[in-house]
Coordinates of C-alpha atoms (C1' of nucleotides) in Angstrom, one line a residue:
Chain A
M273 CA -28.1 20.9 -1.4
D274 CA -26.7 17.7 -2.7
R275 CA -25.4 16.2 0.5
T276 CA -24.1 13.0 -1.0
S277 CA -22.1 13.8 -4.1
V278 CA -19.0 16.1 -4.4
P279 CA -18.9 18.9 -1.6
E280 CA -19.9 22.2 -2.8
S281 CA -20.2 23.9 0.6
G282 CA -17.0 25.7 2.2
A283 CA -16.9 23.5 5.2
K284 CA -16.9 20.4 3.6
L285 CA -14.6 21.5 0.7
R286 CA -12.0 22.6 3.4
L287 CA -12.3 19.1 5.1
V288 CA -11.7 17.3 1.8
V289 CA -8.9 19.2 1.0
A290 CA -7.3 19.1 4.0
A291 CA -7.9 15.1 3.6
E292 CA -6.4 15.0 0.4
E293 CA -3.0 16.6 1.5
L294 CA -2.8 14.1 4.6
F295 CA -3.8 11.0 2.7
A296 CA -1.5 11.8 0.0
E297 CA 1.6 12.5 2.5
R298 CA 0.7 9.8 4.7
G299 CA -1.6 7.3 3.2
F300 CA -5.5 6.5 3.7
E301 CA -5.1 4.6 6.9
A302 CA -2.4 6.7 8.9
V303 CA -4.4 9.8 8.9
S304 CA -6.9 10.3 12.1
V305 CA -9.9 12.7 12.0
R306 CA -8.4 14.6 14.7
D307 CA -5.4 15.1 12.1
I308 CA -7.8 16.1 9.4
T309 CA -9.9 18.3 11.3
K310 CA -7.1 20.1 13.0
H311 CA -5.4 20.6 9.7
A312 CA -8.5 22.1 8.3
G313 CA -9.1 24.5 11.4
M314 CA -12.3 22.8 12.3
N315 CA -13.9 20.7 15.0
I316 CA -13.4 17.0 15.2
A317 CA -17.2 16.5 15.1
S318 CA -17.2 18.4 11.5
I319 CA -16.1 15.2 9.6
N320 CA -19.2 13.1 11.4
Y321 CA -21.3 15.7 10.5
H322 CA -20.7 16.5 7.1
F323 CA -20.0 13.0 5.8
G324 CA -21.7 10.7 8.2
S325 CA -18.1 8.8 8.9
R326 CA -14.6 8.7 8.3
D327 CA -15.3 6.4 5.6
G328 CA -17.7 8.8 3.9
L329 CA -15.0 11.5 3.8
V330 CA -12.6 8.8 2.1
A331 CA -15.3 8.0 -0.4
G332 CA -15.6 11.6 -1.3
V333 CA -11.7 11.9 -1.6
M334 CA -11.7 9.2 -3.9
T335 CA -14.4 10.1 -6.0
R336 CA -13.5 13.5 -6.5
Y337 CA -10.6 13.0 -9.0
I338 CA -11.0 9.2 -9.6
T339 CA -14.4 9.9 -11.4
P340 CA -13.4 12.6 -13.6
I341 CA -10.3 10.7 -14.7
N342 CA -12.2 7.6 -15.5
D343 CA -14.8 9.4 -17.3
E344 CA -12.2 11.2 -19.3
R345 CA -10.4 7.9 -20.3
L346 CA -13.9 6.5 -21.2
A347 CA -14.8 9.7 -23.5
R348 CA -11.2 9.4 -25.1
I349 CA -11.4 6.0 -25.9
E350 CA -14.8 6.3 -27.4
A351 CA -13.7 9.3 -29.4
L352 CA -10.7 7.3 -30.6
E353 CA -13.0 4.3 -31.8
R354 CA -15.3 6.7 -33.7
R355 CA -12.3 8.5 -35.2
W356 CA -10.9 5.3 -36.5
S357 CA -14.7 4.2 -37.3
G358 CA -14.4 0.3 -36.5
K359 CA -10.6 -0.2 -37.4
S360 CA -8.5 -0.8 -34.8
V361 CA -7.1 2.1 -33.0
P362 CA -3.1 2.5 -33.1
L363 CA -1.9 1.2 -29.5
E364 CA -0.2 4.6 -29.0
E365 CA -3.3 6.3 -29.0
I366 CA -5.0 3.8 -26.8
L367 CA -2.3 4.2 -24.4
D368 CA -2.4 8.0 -24.4
A369 CA -6.3 7.8 -23.9
F370 CA -5.3 5.9 -20.7
V371 CA -2.7 7.8 -19.5
R372 CA -3.4 11.7 -20.6
P373 CA -6.7 12.1 -18.3
L374 CA -4.0 12.1 -15.3
A375 CA -2.4 15.0 -16.7
T376 CA -5.6 16.8 -17.6
Q377 CA -6.9 16.3 -14.1
V378 CA -3.8 17.3 -12.1
R379 CA -4.1 20.7 -13.4
K380 CA -7.6 21.3 -12.7
S381 CA -6.9 20.1 -8.9
E382 CA -5.9 22.2 -6.1
L383 CA -3.2 20.1 -5.4
S384 CA 0.4 20.1 -6.3
E385 CA 1.8 18.0 -9.1
R386 CA 3.4 15.7 -6.7
L387 CA 0.6 15.5 -4.2
F388 CA -1.9 14.7 -6.7
L389 CA -0.1 11.9 -8.3
K390 CA 0.8 10.7 -4.6
L391 CA -2.9 10.8 -3.8
V392 CA -4.3 9.1 -6.9
G393 CA -1.5 6.6 -6.8
R394 CA -2.5 5.3 -3.3
M395 CA -5.9 5.3 -4.4
F396 CA -5.3 2.6 -7.1
G397 CA -2.8 0.8 -4.9
E398 CA -4.6 0.9 -1.6
Q399 CA -8.0 -1.2 -2.9
S400 CA -8.0 -2.5 0.8
S401 CA -9.2 0.7 2.3
A402 CA -12.7 1.7 1.9
M403 CA -13.1 2.1 -2.0
P404 CA -16.6 3.0 -2.6
P405 CA -18.3 0.3 -4.7
V406 CA -19.0 3.0 -7.4
V407 CA -15.6 3.6 -7.9
E408 CA -14.5 0.0 -8.0
E409 CA -17.1 -0.4 -10.7
Q410 CA -15.8 2.3 -12.7
F411 CA -12.3 0.9 -12.6
K412 CA -13.9 -2.5 -14.0
Q413 CA -15.6 -0.6 -16.7
V414 CA -12.5 1.4 -17.9
L415 CA -10.4 -1.9 -17.9
T416 CA -13.0 -3.9 -19.5
R417 CA -13.1 -1.1 -22.4
F418 CA -9.6 -0.7 -22.9
V419 CA -9.1 -4.4 -23.2
K420 CA -11.5 -4.4 -25.9
S421 CA -9.9 -2.0 -27.7
L422 CA -6.1 -3.5 -27.1
S423 CA -7.8 -6.7 -28.6
K424 CA -8.4 -5.0 -31.8
A425 CA -4.9 -3.5 -31.8
L426 CA -3.2 -6.6 -30.7
P427 CA -5.5 -9.4 -32.4
E428 CA -2.3 -12.0 -31.8
L429 CA -3.0 -11.8 -28.4
A430 CA -5.3 -13.6 -26.1
V431 CA -7.7 -11.7 -23.9
D432 CA -5.9 -13.1 -21.0
E433 CA -2.5 -12.0 -22.1
I434 CA -3.8 -8.5 -22.5
L435 CA -5.2 -8.5 -19.2
W436 CA -2.0 -9.8 -17.5
R437 CA 0.0 -7.1 -19.2
M438 CA -2.4 -4.3 -18.5
H439 CA -2.3 -5.6 -15.0
F440 CA 1.5 -4.9 -15.2
V441 CA 1.1 -1.5 -16.7
I442 CA -1.1 -0.4 -13.9
G443 CA 1.0 -1.6 -11.4
A444 CA 4.0 0.4 -12.7
M445 CA 1.6 3.4 -13.0
V446 CA 0.6 3.3 -9.5
H447 CA 4.0 2.6 -8.1
F448 CA 5.8 5.6 -9.7
M449 CA 3.0 8.0 -8.9
A450 CA 2.6 6.9 -5.5
Q451 CA 6.3 6.7 -4.5
D452 CA 7.9 9.9 -5.8
E453 CA 10.5 10.3 -3.5
V454 CA 12.0 6.7 -4.0
L455 CA 13.3 7.5 -7.5
Q456 CA 13.7 11.0 -6.7
R457 CA 16.1 10.1 -4.0
I458 CA 18.2 7.7 -6.2
S459 CA 18.3 9.6 -9.4
Q460 CA 19.0 12.9 -7.3
G461 CA 20.4 15.8 -9.5
A462 CA 20.6 13.8 -12.8
S463 CA 17.2 15.1 -14.8
G464 CA 16.4 17.5 -12.1
N465 CA 12.5 17.7 -11.6
P466 CA 10.8 16.3 -14.3
T467 CA 7.4 17.6 -15.1
V468 CA 4.4 15.5 -14.9
E469 CA 4.1 15.4 -18.8
T470 CA 7.6 14.3 -19.2
T471 CA 7.3 11.4 -16.7
L472 CA 3.8 10.3 -18.2
S473 CA 5.5 10.0 -21.6
R474 CA 8.3 8.1 -20.4
F475 CA 6.0 5.9 -18.8
S476 CA 3.6 5.5 -21.7
R477 CA 6.8 4.5 -24.1
F478 CA 7.4 2.2 -21.5
A479 CA 4.0 0.5 -21.4
I480 CA 3.8 0.6 -25.0
A481 CA 6.8 -1.3 -25.3
G482 CA 5.6 -4.2 -22.5
L483 CA 2.0 -4.3 -24.1
R484 CA 3.6 -4.8 -27.7
N485 CA 6.1 -7.2 -26.4
G486 CA 7.1 -9.6 -29.2
I487 CA 4.6 -8.2 -31.7
S488 CA 6.2 -6.2 -34.5
E489 CA 4.6 -3.1 -35.6
E490 CA 4.1 -4.0 -39.2
V491 CA 2.0 -6.9 -38.3
I492 CA -0.1 -4.8 -36.2
A493 CA -0.5 -1.7 -38.5
K494 CA -0.9 -4.2 -41.4
P495 CA -4.4 -2.8 -42.4
S496 CA -3.7 0.7 -42.9
P497 CA -1.4 1.1 -46.2
Q498 CA 0.4 4.2 -44.6
A499 CA 1.8 2.0 -41.7
T500 CA 5.3 2.6 -42.3
F501 CA 4.8 6.3 -41.9
N502 CA 3.4 5.9 -38.4
F503 CA 6.8 6.5 -36.3
Chain B
M165 CA 21.0 -18.4 21.5
D166 CA 21.0 -15.8 18.8
R167 CA 18.4 -13.6 19.9
T168 CA 18.7 -10.8 17.6
S169 CA 18.5 -12.4 14.1
V170 CA 16.4 -15.3 12.2
P171 CA 14.2 -16.9 14.7
E172 CA 15.0 -20.4 15.5
S173 CA 13.2 -21.3 18.6
G174 CA 10.0 -22.8 18.6
A175 CA 8.2 -19.9 20.1
K176 CA 9.8 -17.2 18.0
L177 CA 9.5 -19.1 14.8
R178 CA 5.5 -19.7 15.5
L179 CA 5.1 -15.9 16.1
V180 CA 7.0 -15.0 12.7
V181 CA 4.7 -17.6 10.9
A182 CA 1.7 -16.4 12.3
A183 CA 2.6 -12.8 11.4
E184 CA 3.3 -13.6 8.1
E185 CA 0.2 -15.1 7.3
L186 CA -1.9 -12.2 8.8
F187 CA 0.3 -9.4 7.1
A188 CA 0.2 -11.2 3.7
E189 CA -3.5 -11.3 4.1
R190 CA -4.2 -7.8 5.6
G191 CA -1.1 -5.9 5.5
F192 CA 1.6 -4.8 7.9
E193 CA -0.5 -2.0 9.4
A194 CA -4.1 -3.9 9.7
V195 CA -2.8 -6.5 11.9
S196 CA -2.5 -6.0 15.6
V197 CA -0.3 -7.8 18.2
R198 CA -3.4 -9.5 19.6
D199 CA -4.3 -10.8 16.2
I200 CA -1.1 -12.5 15.8
T201 CA -0.6 -13.7 19.1
K202 CA -4.2 -15.2 19.0
H203 CA -3.4 -16.8 15.5
A204 CA -0.2 -18.2 17.1
G205 CA -2.0 -19.4 20.1
M206 CA 0.5 -17.6 22.2
N207 CA 0.1 -15.0 24.8
I208 CA 0.0 -11.0 23.9
A209 CA 3.2 -10.3 25.8
S210 CA 5.1 -13.3 23.8
I211 CA 6.0 -10.6 20.8
N212 CA 7.7 -8.1 23.2
Y213 CA 9.5 -10.6 25.0
H214 CA 10.6 -12.5 22.0
F215 CA 11.1 -9.2 19.6
G216 CA 11.3 -6.5 22.0
S217 CA 8.3 -4.7 20.2
R218 CA 6.0 -5.1 17.3
D219 CA 8.2 -3.2 14.9
G220 CA 11.0 -5.9 16.0
L221 CA 8.6 -8.6 14.7
V222 CA 8.1 -6.7 11.7
A223 CA 11.6 -6.3 11.2
G224 CA 11.9 -10.1 11.6
V225 CA 9.1 -11.1 9.1
M226 CA 10.9 -8.7 6.6
T227 CA 14.4 -10.0 6.6
R228 CA 13.4 -13.5 6.6
Y229 CA 12.7 -13.6 3.1
I230 CA 13.9 -10.5 1.7
T231 CA 17.7 -10.7 2.5
P232 CA 17.7 -14.4 0.9
I233 CA 16.1 -12.8 -2.1
N234 CA 18.5 -10.1 -2.5
D235 CA 21.5 -12.3 -1.8
E236 CA 20.6 -14.5 -4.4
R237 CA 19.9 -11.7 -6.9
L238 CA 23.5 -10.4 -6.3
A239 CA 25.1 -14.0 -6.7
R240 CA 23.3 -14.6 -9.8
I241 CA 24.3 -11.1 -11.3
E242 CA 27.9 -11.6 -10.0
A243 CA 27.8 -15.1 -11.4
L244 CA 26.7 -13.8 -14.7
E245 CA 29.2 -11.1 -15.0
R246 CA 32.0 -13.4 -14.4
R247 CA 30.4 -16.0 -17.0
W248 CA 30.4 -13.2 -19.7
S249 CA 33.7 -12.0 -18.4
G250 CA 33.4 -8.3 -19.0
K251 CA 31.2 -8.2 -22.0
S252 CA 27.7 -7.1 -21.8
V253 CA 25.2 -9.8 -20.3
P254 CA 22.3 -10.1 -22.4
L255 CA 19.3 -8.3 -21.0
E256 CA 17.0 -11.7 -20.9
E257 CA 19.6 -13.0 -18.3
I258 CA 20.0 -9.8 -16.2
L259 CA 16.3 -9.6 -15.7
D260 CA 16.3 -13.4 -15.0
A261 CA 18.7 -12.8 -12.5
F262 CA 16.5 -10.4 -10.7
V263 CA 13.0 -12.4 -11.2
R264 CA 14.3 -15.9 -10.6
P265 CA 15.2 -15.7 -7.0
L266 CA 11.7 -14.8 -5.9
A267 CA 10.4 -18.5 -7.4
T268 CA 13.8 -20.2 -5.9
Q269 CA 12.3 -18.7 -2.3
V270 CA 9.0 -19.3 -2.6
R271 CA 9.8 -22.9 -2.7
K272 CA 11.9 -22.6 0.3
S273 CA 9.2 -21.1 2.3
E274 CA 6.4 -22.5 4.3
L275 CA 4.0 -20.1 2.9
S276 CA 1.9 -20.9 0.3
E277 CA 2.9 -19.7 -3.2
R278 CA 0.0 -17.1 -3.0
L279 CA 0.7 -15.8 0.4
F280 CA 4.5 -15.6 0.1
L281 CA 4.1 -13.4 -3.1
K282 CA 1.5 -10.8 -1.4
L283 CA 3.6 -10.9 1.5
V284 CA 7.0 -10.0 -0.5
G285 CA 4.9 -7.9 -2.8
R286 CA 3.8 -6.1 0.5
M287 CA 7.4 -5.7 1.6
F288 CA 8.6 -3.7 -1.7
G289 CA 5.4 -1.9 -1.9
E290 CA 4.9 -0.4 1.8
Q291 CA 8.1 1.3 2.3
S292 CA 6.2 3.7 4.8
S293 CA 6.1 0.7 7.4
A294 CA 9.0 0.3 9.6
M295 CA 11.3 -1.3 7.1
P296 CA 14.9 -2.2 8.9
P297 CA 17.4 0.1 7.6
V298 CA 19.3 -2.9 6.7
V299 CA 16.9 -4.2 4.3
E300 CA 16.5 -0.9 2.7
E301 CA 20.3 -0.7 2.2
Q302 CA 20.2 -4.2 0.8
F303 CA 17.4 -2.8 -1.9
K304 CA 19.8 0.2 -2.9
Q305 CA 22.8 -2.2 -3.2
V306 CA 20.9 -4.5 -5.4
L307 CA 19.4 -1.8 -7.5
T308 CA 22.6 -0.2 -8.0
R309 CA 24.1 -3.3 -9.2
F310 CA 21.6 -4.2 -11.8
V311 CA 21.6 -0.9 -13.2
K312 CA 25.4 -1.3 -13.4
S313 CA 24.8 -4.4 -15.6
L314 CA 21.7 -2.8 -17.4
S315 CA 24.0 0.0 -18.4
K316 CA 26.3 -2.2 -20.2
A317 CA 23.3 -4.2 -21.9
L318 CA 21.8 -1.0 -22.7
P319 CA 24.6 1.4 -23.7
E320 CA 22.3 3.8 -25.7
L321 CA 20.3 4.7 -22.8
A322 CA 21.4 7.0 -19.8
V323 CA 21.4 5.8 -16.2
D324 CA 18.5 7.8 -15.7
E325 CA 16.6 6.5 -18.3
I326 CA 17.2 3.0 -17.1
L327 CA 16.4 4.1 -13.4
W328 CA 13.1 5.1 -14.3
R329 CA 12.6 2.0 -16.4
M330 CA 13.5 -0.3 -13.4
H331 CA 11.5 1.8 -11.4
F332 CA 8.2 0.8 -14.0
V333 CA 9.6 -2.9 -13.8
I334 CA 9.6 -2.9 -9.8
G335 CA 6.2 -1.2 -9.5
A336 CA 4.6 -3.9 -12.2
M337 CA 6.4 -6.7 -10.0
V338 CA 5.1 -5.5 -6.5
H339 CA 1.6 -4.9 -8.0
F340 CA 1.1 -8.5 -9.4
M341 CA 2.4 -9.9 -6.4
A342 CA 0.6 -8.1 -4.0
Q343 CA -2.9 -7.9 -5.7
D344 CA -3.5 -11.4 -6.6
E345 CA -7.1 -11.6 -6.4
V346 CA -7.5 -8.4 -8.5
L347 CA -6.7 -10.2 -11.7
Q348 CA -7.9 -13.4 -10.8
R349 CA -11.3 -12.2 -10.2
I350 CA -11.0 -10.2 -13.7
S351 CA -9.6 -13.0 -15.5
Q352 CA -11.4 -15.7 -14.2
G353 CA -11.8 -19.2 -15.7
A354 CA -9.8 -18.2 -18.6
S355 CA -6.1 -19.4 -17.6
G356 CA -7.1 -21.1 -14.4
N357 CA -4.6 -20.9 -11.8
P358 CA -1.3 -20.1 -13.3
T359 CA 1.9 -21.3 -11.5
V360 CA 4.1 -18.7 -10.0
E361 CA 6.7 -19.8 -12.7
T362 CA 4.3 -19.3 -15.5
T363 CA 3.3 -15.8 -14.1
L364 CA 6.9 -14.7 -13.5
S365 CA 8.1 -15.4 -17.0
R366 CA 5.2 -13.7 -18.3
F367 CA 6.2 -10.7 -16.2
S368 CA 9.9 -11.2 -17.4
R369 CA 9.0 -10.9 -20.8
F370 CA 6.8 -7.7 -20.3
A371 CA 9.6 -6.1 -18.3
I372 CA 12.7 -7.0 -20.8
A373 CA 10.2 -5.3 -23.6
G374 CA 9.5 -2.4 -21.4
L375 CA 13.4 -1.9 -20.7
R376 CA 14.7 -2.6 -24.2
N377 CA 11.9 0.0 -25.8
G378 CA 12.8 1.0 -29.0
I379 CA 16.4 -0.4 -29.0
S380 CA 16.7 -2.9 -31.5
E381 CA 18.2 -6.6 -30.3
E382 CA 21.0 -6.3 -32.9
V383 CA 22.1 -3.1 -31.8
I384 CA 22.4 -4.5 -28.3
A385 CA 24.2 -7.8 -29.3
K386 CA 26.2 -6.1 -31.6
P387 CA 29.7 -6.9 -29.7
S388 CA 29.1 -10.6 -30.0
P389 CA 29.2 -12.5 -33.2
Q390 CA 26.6 -15.1 -32.3
A391 CA 24.2 -12.6 -31.4
T392 CA 21.6 -13.5 -34.0
F393 CA 21.2 -17.1 -32.5
N394 CA 20.1 -15.8 -28.9
F395 CA 16.6 -16.5 -29.3
Chain C
dA284 C1' 17.4 -30.0 47.1
dA285 C1' 18.2 -25.0 45.9
dG286 C1' 19.0 -21.1 43.4
dA287 C1' 19.5 -19.1 38.7
dC288 C1' 17.2 -18.4 34.5
dC289 C1' 13.9 -18.5 30.9
dT290 C1' 9.3 -18.5 29.4
dT291 C1' 4.4 -18.0 29.8
dG292 C1' -0.1 -16.5 32.1
dA293 C1' -3.7 -12.7 33.1
dA294 C1' -4.4 -7.9 34.4
dG295 C1' -3.7 -3.5 33.5
dC296 C1' -1.3 0.8 31.9
dG297 C1' -1.5 5.3 29.2
dA298 C1' -2.5 6.7 24.6
dT299 C1' -5.4 7.2 20.6
dC300 C1' -8.8 5.7 17.6
dG301 C1' -13.7 7.0 15.4
dT302 C1' -18.0 8.6 17.2
dT303 C1' -21.5 10.7 20.1
dT304 C1' -23.5 13.7 22.9
dG305 C1' -25.6 18.0 24.3
dA306 C1' -25.4 22.9 25.0
dC307 C1' -24.9 27.1 22.3
dA308 C1' -25.2 30.8 18.4
dG309 C1' -26.6 32.0 13.6
dT310 C1' -30.0 32.0 10.0
dC311 C1' -34.4 31.4 7.8
dG312 C1' -39.4 31.4 6.7
dC313 C1' -43.8 33.0 8.9
Chain D
dG153 C1' -40.8 37.7 17.7
dC154 C1' -40.5 32.8 17.3
dG155 C1' -40.2 27.9 16.5
dA156 C1' -37.3 25.3 12.9
dC157 C1' -33.4 24.2 11.1
dT158 C1' -28.1 24.3 10.5
dG159 C1' -23.7 24.4 12.0
dT160 C1' -19.9 24.5 15.2
dC161 C1' -18.1 23.7 20.0
dA162 C1' -15.9 21.2 23.9
dA163 C1' -16.5 17.0 26.5
dA164 C1' -17.1 12.6 26.6
dC165 C1' -17.6 7.6 25.4
dG166 C1' -16.4 2.9 24.4
dA167 C1' -13.2 0.1 22.0
dT168 C1' -8.7 -0.9 20.8
dC169 C1' -3.7 0.1 20.1
dG170 C1' 1.2 -1.4 21.8
dC171 C1' 3.4 -2.4 25.9
dT172 C1' 4.4 -3.3 30.9
dT173 C1' 3.8 -5.4 35.2
dC174 C1' 4.3 -9.3 37.9
dA175 C1' 3.4 -13.8 39.7
dA176 C1' 3.6 -18.4 38.4
dG177 C1' 5.4 -22.6 36.4
dG178 C1' 9.5 -24.8 33.8
dT179 C1' 14.2 -26.3 32.9
dC180 C1' 18.9 -26.0 34.0
dT181 C1' 23.2 -26.2 36.7
dT182 C1' 25.4 -27.0 40.9

DNA sequence: AAGACCTTGAAGCGATCGTTTGACAGTCGC
DNA sequence: GCGACTGTCAAACGATCGCTTCAAGGTCTT
């Protein structure tokens, strides 16, 4: 059995699922091993037995969803680059490759949409916590890859400016994912309970506008003759 | 002496300043009262003596900067509404009224720019922590007030959509304030150490584009004849 | 000078933290 | 049947948490 990677055995999985639910609700630092084992109906020592330490469990929870999301992001952006064969990929599609994996993976998870978004949002936000170096390296790789594609889509912008804008985009994403109740409390009633897809596309439009910021679409799409039909 | 409000006495001030520095670096939940008192060169009991409890100190730290910032925001937006006398205030000026108070207050603080932004960013981000109800009420008030002005500046948008976009804007702001080292590590060398003003204006441009998103400037500025000279 | 009040000091309180221990049962190959 | 291995259990370990206690010093008014 592979002890170090994603858990397969029933006991490890039960611990991870219980931890995910509590981490999503209260944050990674506000949940004790006793909380987790009690919620999973297991003994206190089980976490240390199966994961070596509390940090080992945190690492397991982090890699469980973050890795598929980042892998899908890289796969999508590579597929886009291939399909546009060297030409610059439209900004909308780049952003879609960055955001859509969240919707893809939320459906595969055993968590509710709300808990999944909170959990993943906390992972992005609380880098302070014990994030495994593997995951941090994945983030860097994803960011580097997307900045490269964005540089072609927004040739007027310096790489620095693209990094800053992506930083803003990620911040907005983390915030609305991790803090659902804030907005839901404020905008109560009006738009009911929007689906994840609705919210993500709302966010995508916001992020695209922020990234494009001051650069007209014609200039960007100049190389392709049918640019005016893009929208 | 006024015991309950912002500290004036030397001892209380020393504790607050020490706490601010540590909270900014490590977050509100990762700093113990022993850390704070040791860093301030005072006794462990001093926090409970001067602030009643650890949460009392946290509340003191929170109100110290958040209140002036939110007060200045409200003052600026009211001044704008007065100056434009009922007509819709341009989006750029609304956003400026929201962002500029950060730059104003950072200069008044005893903290470095970096620590100040991290501290304030954490306050906005970690609503989980013991945020005083007074401060939370201030945030609601500010948000409501700005959404009202934004509704006039962006009449095509439903209030719900404005709330969502402001949520994204706030998320981006919190993220780039609280996590300076992330970007600084990634974009090392390129743009050196940008000043707070530079970063804030960079952020403002991003936020304006995201808020306006899909709405042409002409439509927005239609009521005023000199709209085309706005930029 | 004396008493009232404010502030600090060292020590310790109970609670909770992550982790470890050692006994006990179940399962496997041989 | 019998060691070897795996997993679970209650119990406890040392460390740290926020907070309290109480004595001692300081400053003030009267």
